[in-house]
Amino acid sequence: MRKYATEITANDDGERVCVAGWVHEKRDLGGVFFLVLRDRSGLAQITLHKHKGEGKAEQEQEQEQEQEQEQGLFERVRKVPRESVVAVEGRVKSERKAPNGYEIIPERFEVLSEASQVLPLDTTGKVGAELDTRLDARFMDLRTERTKEIFLIRSLVLKAVREFLTAERGFVEINTPKIVSAATEGGTALFPISYFEREAFLNQSPQLYKQILMASGFDCVYEIAPIFRAEEHDTTKHLNEATSVDVEVAFADHEVVMKILEELVAAVYSEVANYPGLERLGVSLNVPELPFRRVTYDEAVELLSEAGEEIEWGDDLGTSAEHRLGEQIGELYFVTDWPCATKPFYAQPAAAAGEGERICNAFDLMHPRMELASGSQRVHSYELLKRKIEEKGLSADDFEFYLEPFRYGMPPHAGWGLGVERLLMTMLEVENIREVVLFPRDRRRLAP
Ligand code: AMO
């Protein structure tokens, strides 16, 4: 039975084992040849000794045949190109200097798939490569330890999100359409697609659908899914296809969902902080303390002006403002009480503000480096929502399917959208968002 490299130990000395994986490294020391095999779990050293053939004439015929076989095996192993896929059967020998404290003396060696001699990338981590070269050969980049760990942690993050929302909080996981007829996030452009005789779009956010579901009686729902943004700019924190964790909760306001968000983020941090592979990325993670600091939009504007960064009241916080604030605050924080004009039509105006519809119950969750999430209490009155859509210069007719449920019993509700890639890249101190997506989509990249 095939075993993973790390399932075998020095205690298995003398046991017969079978391993399979990629040829990670080969080292020819003349009389001894080492092949390092790599599988999902780690490395295993395969050691072969070359028989010199001296004194052959005196040996028995049987021994000679055996040696010939071994010689053939030695040559086959020596010749197999790096990164080929091989299966090895042999005896375990404890060896302190080898990875995991053992080596395998092979008896059978099978090449399952031979790799070309010239490789697009080095997988041992000894020769670095540009990000573009790595993304072009992503299948091979994923064989490197660092990249592999990033995606194992990405999987861990999604597991932690599901555990927190489904198992701990009783949320219902939903799937909403990605082919849609209307925009939701005013600011960003849509990707049009041809849909039979009509025009349709790739969805920017499950916003309208998760809100519609609030009329269903499912009190709290979430979705982990792609969002498509036709943003033209080429930055290290924007993708044209990103993944968002979207949450919507009925009978709740912005305060309730901010608490869920910060607790979820802390739970994810603590899951990742305990992951042993994190060390291999050279990252040490501090789990943020709860509650996260709350800064109102007005306070943020004041802090920025003290730091010499003037922004007009009503402007969104751009990259430079985000950095300035991040430097001053130095930890995860919320920006709350946003101007209505800055946020989408579905954000509920703040009743307590007493200033008409100047401020809304919207918030952004910020990492010192960038925005991670945004959300709000939603407008749940049909009349107000219709007016808000029209005030943003949109046609209420295009939103009929969305508005309809608001006429037949829509509870107050609130929610947020959290960017998975941004959460990951900030936790792992990764510079470019493309590093944390298997096959990133940006202005220039549509393949692989
Ligand atoms: P928003 O547009 O702020 O809000 O998006 C939510 C979060 O998604 C991530 N994100 C992106 N990540 C990478 N590249 C992009 N181009 C990109 N665009 C967005 C960010 C961002 O904070 N409907 C609301 C959410 C809500 O109110 O429930 C929305 O989509 O981390």
Short mmCIF file of C-alpha atoms and ligand atoms in Angstrom, two decimals, residues 184-185 188 204-208 210 227-231 233 235 237-248 343-344 346 363-365 370-376 378 414-423 433, ligand 1:
data_model
loop_
_atom_site.label_atom_id
_atom_site.label_comp_id
_atom_site.label_asym_id
_atom_site.label_seq_id
_atom_site.Cartn_x
_atom_site.Cartn_y
_atom_site.Cartn_z
CA THR A 184 -25.46 46.25 -7.34
CA GLU A 185 -22.24 48.02 -6.49
CA THR A 188 -17.50 49.39 -10.12
CA GLN A 204 -20.55 41.99 -8.82
CA SER A 205 -21.93 40.74 -5.51
CA PRO A 206 -24.69 38.44 -4.25
CA GLN A 207 -26.09 41.56 -2.56
CA LEU A 208 -29.59 41.62 -4.05
CA LYS A 210 -28.94 37.56 -0.14
CA ILE A 227 -17.59 38.25 -7.50
CA PHE A 228 -16.74 39.87 -10.82
CA ARG A 229 -15.50 43.44 -11.04
CA ALA A 230 -14.62 45.03 -14.38
CA GLU A 231 -12.10 47.33 -12.72
CA HIS A 233 -6.77 49.35 -12.75
CA THR A 235 -2.99 47.04 -8.57
CA LYS A 237 -5.01 44.42 -4.22
CA HIS A 238 -7.58 44.23 -7.03
CA LEU A 239 -8.71 41.22 -9.02
CA ASN A 240 -11.33 41.03 -11.74
CA GLU A 241 -12.59 37.81 -10.22
CA ALA A 242 -12.38 37.72 -6.43
CA THR A 243 -13.98 35.51 -3.78
CA SER A 244 -16.19 36.97 -1.16
CA VAL A 245 -17.79 35.67 2.01
CA ASP A 246 -21.21 37.31 2.03
CA VAL A 247 -23.41 37.30 5.10
CA GLU A 248 -26.96 38.55 5.63
CA LYS A 343 -22.39 54.11 0.01
CA PRO A 344 -24.77 52.09 -2.22
CA TYR A 346 -29.26 49.71 0.00
CA PHE A 363 -19.14 50.26 7.89
CA ASP A 364 -15.87 49.09 6.43
CA LEU A 365 -13.55 46.64 8.15
CA MET A 370 -6.33 47.89 3.09
CA GLU A 371 -10.11 47.43 3.29
CA LEU A 372 -11.12 43.83 4.03
CA ALA A 373 -14.90 44.03 4.16
CA SER A 374 -17.83 46.38 3.92
CA GLY A 375 -21.39 46.13 5.08
CA SER A 376 -24.40 47.93 6.44
CA ARG A 378 -30.10 47.68 4.86
CA ALA A 414 -28.02 43.78 7.81
CA GLY A 415 -24.96 42.10 6.32
CA TRP A 416 -21.48 42.35 4.90
CA GLY A 417 -19.09 41.10 2.25
CA LEU A 418 -15.55 40.04 3.18
CA GLY A 419 -12.83 39.62 0.52
CA VAL A 420 -11.21 36.20 1.01
CA GLU A 421 -8.05 37.14 -0.87
CA ARG A 422 -7.55 40.35 1.06
CA LEU A 423 -8.04 38.57 4.36
CA ILE A 433 -3.16 39.55 -4.21
P1 AMO B 1 -17.61 45.73 -1.59
O1 AMO B 1 -17.76 46.19 -2.99
O2 AMO B 1 -16.91 46.66 -0.65
O3 AMO B 1 -19.01 45.45 -0.91
O4 AMO B 1 -16.87 44.34 -1.57
C1 AMO B 1 -16.69 43.60 -0.40
C2 AMO B 1 -15.25 43.15 -0.24
O5 AMO B 1 -14.88 42.34 -1.36
C3 AMO B 1 -13.51 42.54 -1.65
N1 AMO B 1 -13.36 43.04 -3.03
C4 AMO B 1 -12.30 42.77 -3.82
N2 AMO B 1 -11.21 42.03 -3.64
C5 AMO B 1 -10.33 41.96 -4.64
N3 AMO B 1 -10.48 42.58 -5.83
C6 AMO B 1 -11.57 43.33 -6.07
N4 AMO B 1 -11.73 43.94 -7.24
C7 AMO B 1 -12.56 43.47 -5.04
N5 AMO B 1 -13.73 44.10 -4.93
C8 AMO B 1 -14.19 43.83 -3.70
C9 AMO B 1 -12.99 43.56 -0.67
C10 AMO B 1 -14.23 44.28 -0.24
O6 AMO B 1 -14.12 44.87 1.04
N6 AMO B 1 -22.38 44.18 -1.42
C11 AMO B 1 -21.28 44.73 -0.62
C12 AMO B 1 -21.09 43.98 0.66
C13 AMO B 1 -22.26 44.13 1.62
O7 AMO B 1 -22.62 45.26 1.90
O8 AMO B 1 -22.77 43.09 2.05
C14 AMO B 1 -20.02 44.69 -1.45
O9 AMO B 1 -19.87 43.99 -2.41
O10 AMO B 1 -12.37 42.88 0.41
#
